[in-house]
Short mmCIF file of C-alpha atoms and ligand atoms in Angstrom, two decimals:
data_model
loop_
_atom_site.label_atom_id
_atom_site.label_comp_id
_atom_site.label_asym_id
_atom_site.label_seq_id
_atom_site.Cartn_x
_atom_site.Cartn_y
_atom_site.Cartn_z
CA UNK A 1 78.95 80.12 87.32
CA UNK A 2 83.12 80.18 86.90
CA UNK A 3 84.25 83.75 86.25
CA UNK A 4 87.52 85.19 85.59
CA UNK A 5 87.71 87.65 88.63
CA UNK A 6 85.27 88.58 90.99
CA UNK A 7 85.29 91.91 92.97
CA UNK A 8 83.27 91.84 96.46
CA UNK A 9 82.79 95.41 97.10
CA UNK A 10 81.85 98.57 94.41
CA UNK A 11 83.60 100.99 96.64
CA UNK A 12 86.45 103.43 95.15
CA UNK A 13 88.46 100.86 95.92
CA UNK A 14 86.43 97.92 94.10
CA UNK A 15 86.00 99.77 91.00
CA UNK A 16 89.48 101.32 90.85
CA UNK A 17 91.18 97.73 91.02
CA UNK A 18 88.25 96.67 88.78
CA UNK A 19 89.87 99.68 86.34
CA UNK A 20 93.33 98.68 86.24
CA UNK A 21 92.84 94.84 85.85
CA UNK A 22 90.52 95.96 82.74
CA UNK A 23 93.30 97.93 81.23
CA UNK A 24 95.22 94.46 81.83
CA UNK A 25 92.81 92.57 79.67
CA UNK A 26 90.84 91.17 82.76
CA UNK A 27 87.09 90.01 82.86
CA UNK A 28 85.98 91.33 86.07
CA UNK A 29 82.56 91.16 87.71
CA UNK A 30 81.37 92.96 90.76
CA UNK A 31 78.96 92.13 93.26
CA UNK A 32 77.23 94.03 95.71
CA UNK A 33 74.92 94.36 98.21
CA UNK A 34 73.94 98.19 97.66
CA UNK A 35 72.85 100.30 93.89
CA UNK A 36 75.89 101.89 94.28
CA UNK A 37 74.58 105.16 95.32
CA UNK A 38 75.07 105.99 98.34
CA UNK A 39 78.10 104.20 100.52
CA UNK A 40 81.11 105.59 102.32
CA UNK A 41 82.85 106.14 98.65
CA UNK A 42 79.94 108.86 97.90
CA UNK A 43 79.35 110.88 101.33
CA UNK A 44 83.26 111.62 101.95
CA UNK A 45 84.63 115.07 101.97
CA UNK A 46 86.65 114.19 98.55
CA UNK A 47 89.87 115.58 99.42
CA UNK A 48 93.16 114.15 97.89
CA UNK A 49 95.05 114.91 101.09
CA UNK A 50 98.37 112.86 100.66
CA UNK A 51 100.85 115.67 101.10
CA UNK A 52 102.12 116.97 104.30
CA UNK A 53 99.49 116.50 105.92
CA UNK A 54 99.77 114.08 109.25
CA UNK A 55 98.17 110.95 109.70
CA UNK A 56 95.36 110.12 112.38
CA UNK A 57 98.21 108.24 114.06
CA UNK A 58 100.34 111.06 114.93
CA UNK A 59 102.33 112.16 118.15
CA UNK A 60 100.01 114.70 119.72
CA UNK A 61 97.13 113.86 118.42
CA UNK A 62 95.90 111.89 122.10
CA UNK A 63 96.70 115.19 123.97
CA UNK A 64 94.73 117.48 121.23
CA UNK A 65 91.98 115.26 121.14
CA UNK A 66 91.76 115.87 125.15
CA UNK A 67 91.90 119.04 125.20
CA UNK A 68 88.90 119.25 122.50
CA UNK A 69 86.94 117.22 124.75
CA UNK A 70 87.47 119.49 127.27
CA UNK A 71 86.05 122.32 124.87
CA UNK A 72 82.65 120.60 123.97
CA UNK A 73 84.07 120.60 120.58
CA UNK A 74 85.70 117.21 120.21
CA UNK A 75 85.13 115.57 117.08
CA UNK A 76 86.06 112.02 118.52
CA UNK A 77 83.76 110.04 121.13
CA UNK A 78 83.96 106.43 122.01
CA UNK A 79 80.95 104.51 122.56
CA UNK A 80 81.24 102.29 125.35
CA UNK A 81 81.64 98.09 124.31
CA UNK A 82 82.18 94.74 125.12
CA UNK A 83 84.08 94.41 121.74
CA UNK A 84 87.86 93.44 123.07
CA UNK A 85 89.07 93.68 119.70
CA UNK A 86 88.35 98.05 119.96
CA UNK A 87 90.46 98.12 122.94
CA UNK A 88 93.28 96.10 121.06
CA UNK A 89 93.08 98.27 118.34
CA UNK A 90 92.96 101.77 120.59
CA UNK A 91 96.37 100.47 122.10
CA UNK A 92 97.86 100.07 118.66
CA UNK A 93 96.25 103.36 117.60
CA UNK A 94 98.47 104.97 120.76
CA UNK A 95 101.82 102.64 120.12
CA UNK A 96 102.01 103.90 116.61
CA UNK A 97 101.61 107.66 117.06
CA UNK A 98 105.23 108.07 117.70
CA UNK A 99 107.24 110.40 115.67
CA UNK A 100 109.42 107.66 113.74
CA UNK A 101 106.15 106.08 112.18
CA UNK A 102 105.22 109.16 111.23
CA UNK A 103 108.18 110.30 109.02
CA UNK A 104 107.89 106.94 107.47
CA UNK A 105 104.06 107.36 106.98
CA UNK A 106 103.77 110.91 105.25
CA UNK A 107 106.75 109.51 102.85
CA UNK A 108 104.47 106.49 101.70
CA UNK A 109 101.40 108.99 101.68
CA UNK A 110 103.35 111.37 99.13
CA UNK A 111 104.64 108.42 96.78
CA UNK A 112 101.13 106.73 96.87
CA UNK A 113 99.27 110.36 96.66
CA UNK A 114 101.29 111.28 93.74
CA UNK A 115 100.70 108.02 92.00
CA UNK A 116 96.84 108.63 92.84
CA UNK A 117 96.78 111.91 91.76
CA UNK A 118 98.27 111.61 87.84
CA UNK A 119 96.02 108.64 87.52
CA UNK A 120 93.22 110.65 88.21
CA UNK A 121 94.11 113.19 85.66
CA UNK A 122 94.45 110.26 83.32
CA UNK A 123 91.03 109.19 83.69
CA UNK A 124 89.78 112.59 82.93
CA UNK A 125 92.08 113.52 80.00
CA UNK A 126 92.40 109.97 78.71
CA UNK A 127 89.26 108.03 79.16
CA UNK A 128 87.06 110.85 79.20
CA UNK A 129 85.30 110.79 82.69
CA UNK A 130 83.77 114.08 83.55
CA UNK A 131 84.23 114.40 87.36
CA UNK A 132 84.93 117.62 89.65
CA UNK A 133 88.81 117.11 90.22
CA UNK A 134 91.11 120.47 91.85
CA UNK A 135 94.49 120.59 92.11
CA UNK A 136 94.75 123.44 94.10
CA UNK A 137 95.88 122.90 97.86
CA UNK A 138 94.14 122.32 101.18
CA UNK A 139 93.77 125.26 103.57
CA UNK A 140 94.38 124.18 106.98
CA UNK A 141 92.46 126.78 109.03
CA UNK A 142 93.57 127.47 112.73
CA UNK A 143 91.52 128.71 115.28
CA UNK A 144 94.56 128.67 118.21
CA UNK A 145 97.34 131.09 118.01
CA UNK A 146 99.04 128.77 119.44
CA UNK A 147 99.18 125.83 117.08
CA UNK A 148 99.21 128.11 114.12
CA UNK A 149 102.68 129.68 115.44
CA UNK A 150 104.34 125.88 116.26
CA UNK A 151 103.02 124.38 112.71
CA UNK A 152 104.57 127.79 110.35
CA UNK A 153 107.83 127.22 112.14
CA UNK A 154 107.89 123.88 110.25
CA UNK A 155 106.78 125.48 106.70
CA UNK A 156 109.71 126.44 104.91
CA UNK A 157 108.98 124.89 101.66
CA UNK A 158 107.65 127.27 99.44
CA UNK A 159 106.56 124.71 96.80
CA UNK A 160 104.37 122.93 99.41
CA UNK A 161 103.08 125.85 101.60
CA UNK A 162 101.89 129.10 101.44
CA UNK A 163 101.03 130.92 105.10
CA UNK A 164 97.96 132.90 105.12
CA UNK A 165 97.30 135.63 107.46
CA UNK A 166 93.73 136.15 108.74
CA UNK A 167 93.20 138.45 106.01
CA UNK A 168 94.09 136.13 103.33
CA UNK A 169 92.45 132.88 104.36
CA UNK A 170 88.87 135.18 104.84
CA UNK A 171 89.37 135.75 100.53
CA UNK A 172 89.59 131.91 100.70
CA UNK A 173 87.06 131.08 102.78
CA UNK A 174 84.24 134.81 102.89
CA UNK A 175 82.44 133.14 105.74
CA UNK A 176 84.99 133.07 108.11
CA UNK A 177 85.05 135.39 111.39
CA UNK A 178 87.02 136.65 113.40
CA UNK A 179 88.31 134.11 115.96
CA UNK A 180 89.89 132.41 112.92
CA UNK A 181 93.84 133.05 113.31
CA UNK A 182 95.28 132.36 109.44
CA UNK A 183 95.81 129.37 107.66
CA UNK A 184 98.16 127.23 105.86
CA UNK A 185 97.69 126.02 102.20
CA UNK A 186 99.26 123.19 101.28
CA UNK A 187 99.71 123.55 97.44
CA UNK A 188 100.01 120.32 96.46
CA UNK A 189 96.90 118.61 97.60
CA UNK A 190 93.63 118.60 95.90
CA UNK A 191 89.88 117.42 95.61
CA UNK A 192 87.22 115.51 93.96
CA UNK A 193 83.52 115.19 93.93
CA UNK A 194 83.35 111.72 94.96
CA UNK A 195 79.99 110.78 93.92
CA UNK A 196 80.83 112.35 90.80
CA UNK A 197 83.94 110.28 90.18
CA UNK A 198 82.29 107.05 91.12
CA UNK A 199 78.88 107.53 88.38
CA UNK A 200 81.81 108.38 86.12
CA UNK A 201 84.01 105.39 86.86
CA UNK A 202 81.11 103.03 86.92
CA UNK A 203 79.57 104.00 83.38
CA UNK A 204 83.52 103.94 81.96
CA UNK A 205 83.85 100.27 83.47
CA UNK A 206 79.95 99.13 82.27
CA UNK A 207 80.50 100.44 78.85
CA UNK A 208 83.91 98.68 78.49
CA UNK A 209 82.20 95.32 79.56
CA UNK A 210 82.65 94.80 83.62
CA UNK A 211 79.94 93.19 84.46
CA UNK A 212 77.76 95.00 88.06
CA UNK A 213 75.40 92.80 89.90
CA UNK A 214 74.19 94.97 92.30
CA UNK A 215 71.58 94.44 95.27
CA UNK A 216 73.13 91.10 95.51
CA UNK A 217 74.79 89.89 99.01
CA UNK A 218 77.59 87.59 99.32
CA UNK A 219 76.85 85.49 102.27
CA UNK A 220 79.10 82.44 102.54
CA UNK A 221 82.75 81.90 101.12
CA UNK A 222 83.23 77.98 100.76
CA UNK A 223 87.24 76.66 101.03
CA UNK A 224 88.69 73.60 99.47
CA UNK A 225 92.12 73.15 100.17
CA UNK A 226 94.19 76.08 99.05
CA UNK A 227 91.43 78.19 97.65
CA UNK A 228 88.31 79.79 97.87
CA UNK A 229 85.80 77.46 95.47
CA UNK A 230 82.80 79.20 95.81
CA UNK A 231 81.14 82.45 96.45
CA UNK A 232 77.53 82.70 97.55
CA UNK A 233 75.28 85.58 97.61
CA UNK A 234 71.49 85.64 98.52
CA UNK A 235 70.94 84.81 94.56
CA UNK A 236 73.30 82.72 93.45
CA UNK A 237 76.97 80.66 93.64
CA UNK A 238 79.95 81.80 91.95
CA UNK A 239 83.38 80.63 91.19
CA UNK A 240 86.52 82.51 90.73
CA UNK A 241 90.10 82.57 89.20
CA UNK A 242 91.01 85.06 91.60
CA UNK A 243 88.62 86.90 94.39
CA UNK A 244 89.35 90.63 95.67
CA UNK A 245 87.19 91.53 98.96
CA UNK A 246 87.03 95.46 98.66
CA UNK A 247 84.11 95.26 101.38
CA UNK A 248 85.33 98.43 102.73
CA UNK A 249 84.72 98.33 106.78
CA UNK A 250 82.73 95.34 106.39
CA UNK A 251 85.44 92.97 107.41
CA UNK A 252 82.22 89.61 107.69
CA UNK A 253 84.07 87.73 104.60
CA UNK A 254 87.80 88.35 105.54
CA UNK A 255 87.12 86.79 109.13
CA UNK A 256 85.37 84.04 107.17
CA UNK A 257 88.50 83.02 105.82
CA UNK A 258 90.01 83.17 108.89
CA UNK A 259 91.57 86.78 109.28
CA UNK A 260 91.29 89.01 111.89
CA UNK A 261 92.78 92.24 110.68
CA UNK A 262 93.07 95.14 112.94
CA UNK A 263 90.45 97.66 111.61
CA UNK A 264 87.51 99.20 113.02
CA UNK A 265 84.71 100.81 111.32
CA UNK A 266 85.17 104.63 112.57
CA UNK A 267 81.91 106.18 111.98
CA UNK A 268 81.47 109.95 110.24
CA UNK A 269 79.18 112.52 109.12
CA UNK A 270 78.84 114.82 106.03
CA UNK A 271 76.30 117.56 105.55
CA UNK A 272 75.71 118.68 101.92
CA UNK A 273 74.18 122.04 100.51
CA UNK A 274 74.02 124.73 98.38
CA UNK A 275 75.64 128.47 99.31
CA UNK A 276 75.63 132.24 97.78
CA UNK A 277 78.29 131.33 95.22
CA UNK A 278 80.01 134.51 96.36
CA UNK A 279 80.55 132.96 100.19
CA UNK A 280 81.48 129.39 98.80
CA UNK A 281 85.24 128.93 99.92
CA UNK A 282 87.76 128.87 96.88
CA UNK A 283 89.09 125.66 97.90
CA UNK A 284 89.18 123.05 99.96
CA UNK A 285 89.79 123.22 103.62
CA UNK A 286 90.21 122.02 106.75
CA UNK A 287 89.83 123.22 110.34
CA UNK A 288 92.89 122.01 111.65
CA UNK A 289 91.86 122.32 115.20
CA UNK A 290 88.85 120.82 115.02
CA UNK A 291 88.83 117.58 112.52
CA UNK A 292 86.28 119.70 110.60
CA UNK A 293 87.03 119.65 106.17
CA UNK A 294 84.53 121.98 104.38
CA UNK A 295 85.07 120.97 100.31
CA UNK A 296 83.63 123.00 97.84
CA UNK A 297 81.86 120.79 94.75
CA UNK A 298 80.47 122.39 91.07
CA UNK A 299 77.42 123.11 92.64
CA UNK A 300 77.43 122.84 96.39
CA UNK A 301 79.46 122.25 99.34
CA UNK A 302 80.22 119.21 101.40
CA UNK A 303 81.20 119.39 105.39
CA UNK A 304 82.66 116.75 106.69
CA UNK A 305 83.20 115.48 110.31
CA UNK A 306 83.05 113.37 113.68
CA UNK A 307 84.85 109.97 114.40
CA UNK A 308 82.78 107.78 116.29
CA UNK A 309 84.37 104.36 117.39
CA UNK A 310 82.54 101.32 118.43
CA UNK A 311 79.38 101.86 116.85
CA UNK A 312 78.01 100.46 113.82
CA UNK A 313 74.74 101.98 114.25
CA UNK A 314 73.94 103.30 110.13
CA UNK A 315 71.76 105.92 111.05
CA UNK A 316 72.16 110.18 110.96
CA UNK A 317 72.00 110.87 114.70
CA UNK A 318 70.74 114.27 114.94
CA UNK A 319 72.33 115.30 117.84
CA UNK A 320 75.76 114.53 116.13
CA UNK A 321 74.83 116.78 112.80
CA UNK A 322 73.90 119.49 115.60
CA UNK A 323 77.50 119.25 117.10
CA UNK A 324 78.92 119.46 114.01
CA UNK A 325 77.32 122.83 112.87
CA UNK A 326 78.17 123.97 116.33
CA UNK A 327 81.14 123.62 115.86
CA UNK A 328 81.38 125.41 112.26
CA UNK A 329 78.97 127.82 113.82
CA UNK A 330 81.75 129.52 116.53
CA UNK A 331 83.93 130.22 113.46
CA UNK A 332 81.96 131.49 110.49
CA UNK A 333 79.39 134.41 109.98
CA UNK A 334 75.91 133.12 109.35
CA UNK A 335 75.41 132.03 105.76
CA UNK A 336 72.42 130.15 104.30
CA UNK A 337 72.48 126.59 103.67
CA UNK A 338 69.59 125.15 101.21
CA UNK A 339 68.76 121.97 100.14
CA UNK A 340 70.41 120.21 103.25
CA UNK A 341 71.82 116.49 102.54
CA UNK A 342 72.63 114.45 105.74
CA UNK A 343 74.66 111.59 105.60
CA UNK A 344 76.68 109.08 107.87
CA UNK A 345 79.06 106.41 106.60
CA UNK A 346 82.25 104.38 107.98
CA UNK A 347 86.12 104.79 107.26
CA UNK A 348 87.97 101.53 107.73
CA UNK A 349 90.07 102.20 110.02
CA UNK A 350 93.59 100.55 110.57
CA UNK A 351 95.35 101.71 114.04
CA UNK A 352 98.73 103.10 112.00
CA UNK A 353 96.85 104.38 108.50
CA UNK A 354 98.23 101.64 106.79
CA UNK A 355 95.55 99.79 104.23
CA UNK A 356 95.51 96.01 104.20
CA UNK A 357 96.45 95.14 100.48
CA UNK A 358 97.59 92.11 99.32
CA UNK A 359 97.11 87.99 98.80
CA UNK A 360 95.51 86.56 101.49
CA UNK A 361 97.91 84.08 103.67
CA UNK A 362 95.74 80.92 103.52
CA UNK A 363 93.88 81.18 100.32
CA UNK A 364 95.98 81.65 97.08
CA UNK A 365 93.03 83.24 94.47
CA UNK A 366 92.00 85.66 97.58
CA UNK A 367 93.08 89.05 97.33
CA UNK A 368 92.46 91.98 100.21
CA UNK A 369 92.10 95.09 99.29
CA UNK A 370 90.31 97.53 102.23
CA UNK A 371 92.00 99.62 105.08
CA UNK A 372 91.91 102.71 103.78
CA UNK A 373 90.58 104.92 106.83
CA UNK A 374 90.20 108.16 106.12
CA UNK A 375 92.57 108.17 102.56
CA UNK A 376 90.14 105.87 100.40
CA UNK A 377 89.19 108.42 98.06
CA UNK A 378 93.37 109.89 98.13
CA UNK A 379 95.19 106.37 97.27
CA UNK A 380 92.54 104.63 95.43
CA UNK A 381 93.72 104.70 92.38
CA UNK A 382 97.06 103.12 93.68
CA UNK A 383 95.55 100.56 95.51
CA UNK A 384 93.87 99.37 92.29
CA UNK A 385 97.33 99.83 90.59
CA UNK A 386 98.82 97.53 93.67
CA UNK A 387 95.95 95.02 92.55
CA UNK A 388 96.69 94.57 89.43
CA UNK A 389 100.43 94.15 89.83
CA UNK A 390 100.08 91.56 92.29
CA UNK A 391 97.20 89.60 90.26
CA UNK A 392 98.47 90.21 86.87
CA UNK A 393 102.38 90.40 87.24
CA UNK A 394 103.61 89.49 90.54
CA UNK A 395 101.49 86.46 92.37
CA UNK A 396 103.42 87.11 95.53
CA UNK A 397 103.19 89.39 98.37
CA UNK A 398 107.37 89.36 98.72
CA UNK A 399 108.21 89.92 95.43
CA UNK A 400 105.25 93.37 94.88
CA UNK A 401 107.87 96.31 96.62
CA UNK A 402 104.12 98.25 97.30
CA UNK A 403 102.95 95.39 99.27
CA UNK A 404 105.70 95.16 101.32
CA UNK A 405 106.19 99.04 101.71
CA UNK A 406 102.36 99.94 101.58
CA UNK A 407 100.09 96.82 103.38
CA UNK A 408 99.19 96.15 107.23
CA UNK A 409 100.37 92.70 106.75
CA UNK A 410 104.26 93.59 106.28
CA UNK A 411 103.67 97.33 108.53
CA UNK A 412 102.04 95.86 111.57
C1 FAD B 1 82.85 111.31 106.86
C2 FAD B 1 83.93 110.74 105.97
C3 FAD B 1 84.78 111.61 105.30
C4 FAD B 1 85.80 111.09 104.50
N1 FAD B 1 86.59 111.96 103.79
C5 FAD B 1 87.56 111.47 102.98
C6 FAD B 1 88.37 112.35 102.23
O1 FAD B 1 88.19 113.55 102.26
N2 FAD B 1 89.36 111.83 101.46
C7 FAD B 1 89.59 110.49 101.40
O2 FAD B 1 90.53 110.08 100.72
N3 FAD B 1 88.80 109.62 102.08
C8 FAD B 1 87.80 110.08 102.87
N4 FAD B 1 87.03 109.22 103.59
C9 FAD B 1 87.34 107.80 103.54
C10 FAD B 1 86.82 107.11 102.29
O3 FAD B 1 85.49 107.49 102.07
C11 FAD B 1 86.95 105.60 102.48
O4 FAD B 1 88.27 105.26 102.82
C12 FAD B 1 86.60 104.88 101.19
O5 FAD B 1 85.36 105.29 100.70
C13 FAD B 1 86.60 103.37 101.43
O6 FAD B 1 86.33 102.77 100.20
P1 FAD B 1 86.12 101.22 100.08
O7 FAD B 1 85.92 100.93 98.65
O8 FAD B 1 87.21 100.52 100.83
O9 FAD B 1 84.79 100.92 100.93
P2 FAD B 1 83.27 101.30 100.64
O10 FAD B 1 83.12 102.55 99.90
O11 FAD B 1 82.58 101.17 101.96
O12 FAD B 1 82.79 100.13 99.70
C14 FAD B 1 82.61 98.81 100.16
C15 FAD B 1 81.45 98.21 99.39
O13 FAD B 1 81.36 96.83 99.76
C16 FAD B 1 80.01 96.45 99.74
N5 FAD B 1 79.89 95.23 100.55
C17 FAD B 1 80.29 95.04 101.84
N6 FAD B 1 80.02 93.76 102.22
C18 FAD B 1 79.45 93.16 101.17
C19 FAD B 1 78.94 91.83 100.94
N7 FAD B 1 78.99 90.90 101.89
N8 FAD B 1 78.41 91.55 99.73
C20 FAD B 1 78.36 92.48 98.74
N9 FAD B 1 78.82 93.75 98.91
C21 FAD B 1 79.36 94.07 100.09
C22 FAD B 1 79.29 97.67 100.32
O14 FAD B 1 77.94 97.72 99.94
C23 FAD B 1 80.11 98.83 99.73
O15 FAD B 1 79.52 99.35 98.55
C24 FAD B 1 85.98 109.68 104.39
C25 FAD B 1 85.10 108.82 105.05
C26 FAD B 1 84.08 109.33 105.84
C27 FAD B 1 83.14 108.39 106.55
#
């Protein structure tokens, strides 16, 4: 069956590139192997953290994550593995946490964040989707006096931060204790339901005519010369104009046509529930110290934690969902939590926060389009923007300025 283009992947970053090449006039069908109910683009924390706020990659981050390990409260563990390719990655991971990349990398997170961020407005006051969307900052909660006083000496933009004293960031957050220090909002961030936004997007993208086979697998890529000629799932063979692989930390296909691009699935944990109304925080937030984002939602509230490297293990491990409300535990008052939703998914995870967009190098109707770590939900919007450029105006890598600015294969 020959089809115009064919998406691999109905993650955020699937259906927003499926979006923009609509808008372009594009028929677009998506495969895949899930109902699209459930994956790593549902069970995230939501935020739309582009704006001064430091990437994983960051100078300091080795030595913090030591000393939480230290404390019993590290939210980082590596599982032990004969996988090479982690090790290679970890060592790029350290290389690129110097302070140079990261000037350069919170400048590309602003002008993609921004672009994210109006297109999400767009979708609500233009096309009509009806998903949870805030605008209004993310609290970054300390717990140590110490890293509170080093990060407000840095805070002298009053349009992008507003310090909180203890006081303050208790009428933000009511089920804080004591042993929380203050907090720092930054103003310009925000936060989605994810789940919310992706029922929305899909029914926008059905209704306009993108055609979803879901519960199907694809298998096996077949080559011919300078393309990919067909795609095969566990139901059927396909052929494409152009392919996108949006398989999120799945990376099976790419290596099948001969990449090997340096991501790692990095494994995390959200626990949803309902909360007195009066105790829910008033926006979204992060324990800075910890690696711990609590994101308030229409009706309930979503933690979020734990990065787990060299697993791939699906399941909820228990004693992981116990660390986490451990950890919450030490800094708020006892609250109740009903209906309790555990969940575990994986962030694709490039060793310098960079996503891998962009035309594959062997195959000229193969397009990449996965990376996106811990940001999928904050740039995906302007990956599928980046998509469509490069499909439906550009061709080339070199000539799309994003690509060049914004991919792994040009920001090694
Ligand atoms: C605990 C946690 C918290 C997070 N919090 C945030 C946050 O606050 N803000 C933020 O911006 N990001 C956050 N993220 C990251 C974000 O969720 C991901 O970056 C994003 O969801 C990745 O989207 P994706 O479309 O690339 O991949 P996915 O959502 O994983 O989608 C990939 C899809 O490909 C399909 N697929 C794979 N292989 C095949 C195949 N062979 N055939 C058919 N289908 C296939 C899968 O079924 C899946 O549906 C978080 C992630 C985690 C785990």
């Amino acid at each position: 069956m020959k089809k115009d283009i064919i998406i691999v992947g109905g993650g955020c970053i699937g259906l927003m590139s499926a979006y923009c090449l609509l808008k372009s006039g594009r028929n677009i069908t998506i495969i895949d192997k899930g109902d699209l109910t459930d994956g790593t683009s549902f069970g995230n924390a939501g935020l739309l953290s582009a704006f001064k706020k430091a990437p994983l990659s960051s100078p300091g981050v080795i030595l913090d994550t030591l000393k939480l390990i230290l404390k019993g409260e590290s939210p980082v563990s590596v599982h032990p593995t004969f996988d090479l390719n982690l090790y290679k990655w970890l060592l790029k991971f350290v290389a690129n946490s110097t302070e140079a990349k990261l000037k350069k990398t919170l400048a590309l997170f602003e002008r993609y964040g921004q672009i994210s961020l109006d297109m999400y407005e767009t979708m609500i006051k233009e096309d009509g989707m009806d998903f949870y969307f805030c605008k209004d900052g993310l609290l970054m909660i300390y717990t140590e006096e110490k890293t509170f006083d080093e990060k407000v000496l840095h805070c002298n933009d009053k349009n992008a931060y507003e310090i909180l004293s203890k006081k303050r960031t208790k009428e933000y957050m009511p089920i804080l204790n004591e042993k929380v220090i203050g907090s720092i909002l930054l103003k310009e961030n925000g936060h989605i339901d994810p789940g919310e936004f992706m029922f929305e997007l899909q029914k926008y993208l059905e209704k306009k005519g993108v055609e979803f086979l879901l519960n199907e697998k694809v298998d096996k890529l077949e080559f011919k010369g300078s393309k990919v000629s067909k795609i095969n799932t566990n139901n059927n063979s396909y052929e494409a104009d152009t392919l996108i692989l949006s398989t999120g930390a799945d990376d099976k296909l790419a290596k099948q046509a001969k990449n090997k691009f340096m991501m790692t699935p990095a494994k995390g944990y959200s626990i949803t529930f309902k909360m007195p109304e009066a105790l829910k925080p008033k926006t979204s937030a992060l324990f800075a110290d910890l690696f711990i984002a609590m994101t308030p939602r229409r009706d309930t509230v979503r933690i979020t934690s734990k990065l787990e490297l060299g697993t791939t293990n699906p399941n909820v491990i228990k004693k992981q969902i116990d660390s986490i409300h451990k950890n919450i535990d030490l800094y708020t008052n006892y609250f109740e939590k009903e209906n309790i939703i555990e969940w575990a998914g994986f962030r694709p995870l490039t060793p310098n926060d960079i996503p891998i967009i962009g035309y594959d190098e062997k195959y000229n109707n193969l397009v990449h389009a996965t990376g996106l770590g811990w940001l999928g939900i904050t740039f995906a919007p302007a990956i599928g923007k980046i998509v469509n450029d490069i499909i439906t105006v550009d061709k080339k890598n070199t000539t799309n300025v994003d690509v060049l600015l914004f991919s792994a294969f040009y920001q090694g």
